[in-house]
Short mmCIF file of N, CA and C in Angstrom, two decimals:
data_model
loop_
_atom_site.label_atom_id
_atom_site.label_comp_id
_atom_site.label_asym_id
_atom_site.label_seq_id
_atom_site.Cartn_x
_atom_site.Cartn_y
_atom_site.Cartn_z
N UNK A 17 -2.94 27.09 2.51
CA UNK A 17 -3.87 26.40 1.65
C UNK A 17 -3.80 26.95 0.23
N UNK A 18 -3.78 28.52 0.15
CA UNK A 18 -3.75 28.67 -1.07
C UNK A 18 -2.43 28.10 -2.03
N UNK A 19 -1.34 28.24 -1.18
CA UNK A 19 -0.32 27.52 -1.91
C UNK A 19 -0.05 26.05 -2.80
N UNK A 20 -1.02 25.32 -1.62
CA UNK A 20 -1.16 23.93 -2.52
C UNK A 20 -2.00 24.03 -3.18
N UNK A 21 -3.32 24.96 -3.48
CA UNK A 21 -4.22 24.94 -4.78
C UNK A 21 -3.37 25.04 -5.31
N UNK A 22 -3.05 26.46 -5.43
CA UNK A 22 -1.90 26.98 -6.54
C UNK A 22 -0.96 25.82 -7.38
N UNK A 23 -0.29 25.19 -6.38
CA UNK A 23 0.69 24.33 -7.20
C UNK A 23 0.08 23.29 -7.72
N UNK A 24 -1.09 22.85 -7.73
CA UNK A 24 -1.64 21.88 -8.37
C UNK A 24 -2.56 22.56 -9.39
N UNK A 25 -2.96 23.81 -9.67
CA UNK A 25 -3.66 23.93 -10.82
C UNK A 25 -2.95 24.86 -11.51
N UNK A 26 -1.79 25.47 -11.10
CA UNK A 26 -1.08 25.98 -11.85
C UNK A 26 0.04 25.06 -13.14
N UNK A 27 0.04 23.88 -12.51
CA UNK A 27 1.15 22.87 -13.49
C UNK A 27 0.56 22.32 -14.35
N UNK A 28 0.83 22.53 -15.62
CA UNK A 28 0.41 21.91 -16.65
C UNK A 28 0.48 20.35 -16.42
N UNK A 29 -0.61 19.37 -17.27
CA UNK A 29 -0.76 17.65 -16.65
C UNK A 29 0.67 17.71 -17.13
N UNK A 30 0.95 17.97 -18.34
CA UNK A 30 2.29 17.71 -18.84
C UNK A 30 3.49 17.56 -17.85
N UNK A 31 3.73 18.62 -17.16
CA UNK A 31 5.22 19.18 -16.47
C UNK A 31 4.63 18.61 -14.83
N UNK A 32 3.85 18.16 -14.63
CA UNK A 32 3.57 17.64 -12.98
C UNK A 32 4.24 16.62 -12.89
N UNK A 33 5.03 16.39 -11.70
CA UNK A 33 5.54 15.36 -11.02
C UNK A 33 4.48 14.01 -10.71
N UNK A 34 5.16 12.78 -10.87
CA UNK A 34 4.20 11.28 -10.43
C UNK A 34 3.47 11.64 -9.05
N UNK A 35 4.39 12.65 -8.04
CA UNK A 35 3.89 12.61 -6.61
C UNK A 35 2.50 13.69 -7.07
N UNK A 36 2.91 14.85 -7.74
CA UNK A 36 1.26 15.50 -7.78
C UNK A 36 0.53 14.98 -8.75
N UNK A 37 0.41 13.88 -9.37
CA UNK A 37 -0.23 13.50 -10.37
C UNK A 37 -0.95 12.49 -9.19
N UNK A 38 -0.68 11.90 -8.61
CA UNK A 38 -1.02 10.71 -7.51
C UNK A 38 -1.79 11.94 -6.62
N UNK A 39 -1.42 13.37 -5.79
CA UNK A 39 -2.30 14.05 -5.54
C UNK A 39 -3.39 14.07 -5.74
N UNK A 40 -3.45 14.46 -7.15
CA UNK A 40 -4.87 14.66 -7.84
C UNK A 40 -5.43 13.83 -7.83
N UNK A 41 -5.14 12.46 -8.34
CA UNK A 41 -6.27 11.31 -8.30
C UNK A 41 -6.69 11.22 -7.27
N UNK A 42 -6.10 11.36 -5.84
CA UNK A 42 -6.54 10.99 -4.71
C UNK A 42 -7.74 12.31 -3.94
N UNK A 43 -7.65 13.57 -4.35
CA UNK A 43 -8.55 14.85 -4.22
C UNK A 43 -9.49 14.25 -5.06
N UNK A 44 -9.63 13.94 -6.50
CA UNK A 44 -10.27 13.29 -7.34
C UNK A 44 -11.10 12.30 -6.71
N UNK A 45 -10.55 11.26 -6.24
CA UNK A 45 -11.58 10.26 -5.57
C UNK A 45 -12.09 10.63 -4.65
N UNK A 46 -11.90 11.26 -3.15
CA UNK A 46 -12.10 11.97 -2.34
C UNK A 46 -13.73 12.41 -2.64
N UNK A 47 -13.50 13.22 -3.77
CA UNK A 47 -14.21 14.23 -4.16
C UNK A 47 -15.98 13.63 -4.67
N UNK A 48 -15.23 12.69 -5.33
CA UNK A 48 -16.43 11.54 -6.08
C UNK A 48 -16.91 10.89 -4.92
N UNK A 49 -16.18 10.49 -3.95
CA UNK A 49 -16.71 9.51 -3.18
C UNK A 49 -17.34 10.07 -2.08
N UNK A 50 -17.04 11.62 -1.47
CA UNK A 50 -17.33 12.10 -0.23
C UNK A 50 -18.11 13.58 -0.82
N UNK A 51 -18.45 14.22 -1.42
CA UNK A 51 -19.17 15.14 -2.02
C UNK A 51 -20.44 14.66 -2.55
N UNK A 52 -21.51 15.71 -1.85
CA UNK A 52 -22.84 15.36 -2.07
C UNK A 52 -23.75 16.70 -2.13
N UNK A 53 -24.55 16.11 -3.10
CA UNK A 53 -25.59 17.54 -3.29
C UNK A 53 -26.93 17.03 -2.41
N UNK A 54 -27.15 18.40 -1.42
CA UNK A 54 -28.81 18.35 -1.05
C UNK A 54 -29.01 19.72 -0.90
N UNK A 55 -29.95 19.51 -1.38
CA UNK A 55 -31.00 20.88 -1.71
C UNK A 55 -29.77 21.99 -2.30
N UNK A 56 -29.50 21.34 -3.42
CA UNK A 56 -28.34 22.67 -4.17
C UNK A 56 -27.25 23.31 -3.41
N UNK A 57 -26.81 22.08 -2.53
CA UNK A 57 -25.80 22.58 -1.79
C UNK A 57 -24.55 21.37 -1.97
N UNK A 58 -23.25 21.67 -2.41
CA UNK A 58 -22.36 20.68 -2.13
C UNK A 58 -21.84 20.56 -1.02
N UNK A 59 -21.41 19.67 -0.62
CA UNK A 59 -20.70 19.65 0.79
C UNK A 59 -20.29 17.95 1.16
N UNK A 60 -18.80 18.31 1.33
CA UNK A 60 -17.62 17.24 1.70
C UNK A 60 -17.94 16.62 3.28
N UNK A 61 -18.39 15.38 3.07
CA UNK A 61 -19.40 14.70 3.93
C UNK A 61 -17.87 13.94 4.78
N UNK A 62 -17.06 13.56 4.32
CA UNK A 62 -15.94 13.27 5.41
C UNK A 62 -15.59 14.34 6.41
N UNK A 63 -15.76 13.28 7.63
CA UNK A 63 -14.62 14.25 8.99
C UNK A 63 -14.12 14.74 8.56
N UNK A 64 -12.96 16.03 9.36
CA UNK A 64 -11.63 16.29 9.20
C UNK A 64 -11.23 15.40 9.97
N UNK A 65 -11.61 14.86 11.21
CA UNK A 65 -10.48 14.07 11.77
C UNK A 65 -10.09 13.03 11.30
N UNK A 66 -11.26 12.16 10.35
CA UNK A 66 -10.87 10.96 9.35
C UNK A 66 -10.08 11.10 7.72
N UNK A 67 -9.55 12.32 7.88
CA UNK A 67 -9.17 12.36 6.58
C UNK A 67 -8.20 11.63 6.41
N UNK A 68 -7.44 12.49 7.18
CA UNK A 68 -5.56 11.96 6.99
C UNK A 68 -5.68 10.40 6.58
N UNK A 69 -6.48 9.35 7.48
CA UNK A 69 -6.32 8.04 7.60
C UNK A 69 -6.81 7.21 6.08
N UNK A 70 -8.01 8.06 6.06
CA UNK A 70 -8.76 7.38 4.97
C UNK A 70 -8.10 8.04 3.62
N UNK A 71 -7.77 8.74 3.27
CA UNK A 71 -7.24 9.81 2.13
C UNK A 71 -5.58 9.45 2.01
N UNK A 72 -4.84 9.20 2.98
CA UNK A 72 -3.12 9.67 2.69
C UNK A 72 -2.96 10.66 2.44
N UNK A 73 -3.46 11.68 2.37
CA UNK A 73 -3.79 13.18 2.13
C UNK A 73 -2.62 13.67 3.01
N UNK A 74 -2.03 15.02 3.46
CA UNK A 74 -2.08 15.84 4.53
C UNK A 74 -3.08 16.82 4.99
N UNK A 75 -3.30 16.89 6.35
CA UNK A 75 -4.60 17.43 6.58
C UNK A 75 -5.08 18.83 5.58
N UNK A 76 -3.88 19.88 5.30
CA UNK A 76 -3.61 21.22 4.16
C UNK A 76 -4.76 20.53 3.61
N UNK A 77 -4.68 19.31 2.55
CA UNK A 77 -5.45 19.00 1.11
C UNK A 77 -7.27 19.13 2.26
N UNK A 78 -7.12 18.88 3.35
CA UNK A 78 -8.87 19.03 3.82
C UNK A 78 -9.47 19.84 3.18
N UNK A 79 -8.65 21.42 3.51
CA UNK A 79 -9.31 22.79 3.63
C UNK A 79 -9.73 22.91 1.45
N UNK A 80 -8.65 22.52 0.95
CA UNK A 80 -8.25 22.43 -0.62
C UNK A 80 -9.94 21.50 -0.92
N UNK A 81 -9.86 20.31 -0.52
CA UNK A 81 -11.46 19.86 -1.26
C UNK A 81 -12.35 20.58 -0.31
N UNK A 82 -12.48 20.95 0.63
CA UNK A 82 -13.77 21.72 1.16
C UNK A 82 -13.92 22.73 0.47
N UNK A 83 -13.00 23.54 -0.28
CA UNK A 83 -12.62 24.80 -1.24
C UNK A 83 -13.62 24.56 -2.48
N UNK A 84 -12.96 23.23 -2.98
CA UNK A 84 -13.44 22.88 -4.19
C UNK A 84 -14.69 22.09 -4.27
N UNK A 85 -15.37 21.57 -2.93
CA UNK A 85 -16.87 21.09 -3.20
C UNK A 85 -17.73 22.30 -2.68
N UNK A 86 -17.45 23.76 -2.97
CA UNK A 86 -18.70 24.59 -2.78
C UNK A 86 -18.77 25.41 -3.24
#
């Protein structure tokens, strides 16, 4: 897991590939659409088992937005 943070916030927008640029938007929407605050708490309201399907994700990117909504 840490590896795919890494490679996605380590690349400048500049020098990223179309495939991790399409990454991000899709963690991006993910994020907007399935992240919710109650009582000062964030937390990624999608399954893991529905990710893959609903996301195109690989399951890796799950652990990556559960990382990043808390």
């Amino acid at each position: 897991m840490d590896s795919v943070l890494m490679a996605l916030s380590s690349t400048p927008d500049s020098l990223r590939t179309p495939e991790q640029k399409e990454t991000i938007k899709k963690i991006q929407l993910m994020v907007a659409k399935y992240v919710e605050l109650k009582d000062g708490v964030f937390s990624f309201t999608l399954p893991k088992e529905e990710f893959v399907e609903k996301t195109g994700l690989g399951i890796e990117y799950y652990d990556v937005i559960t990382l990043l909504s808390t």
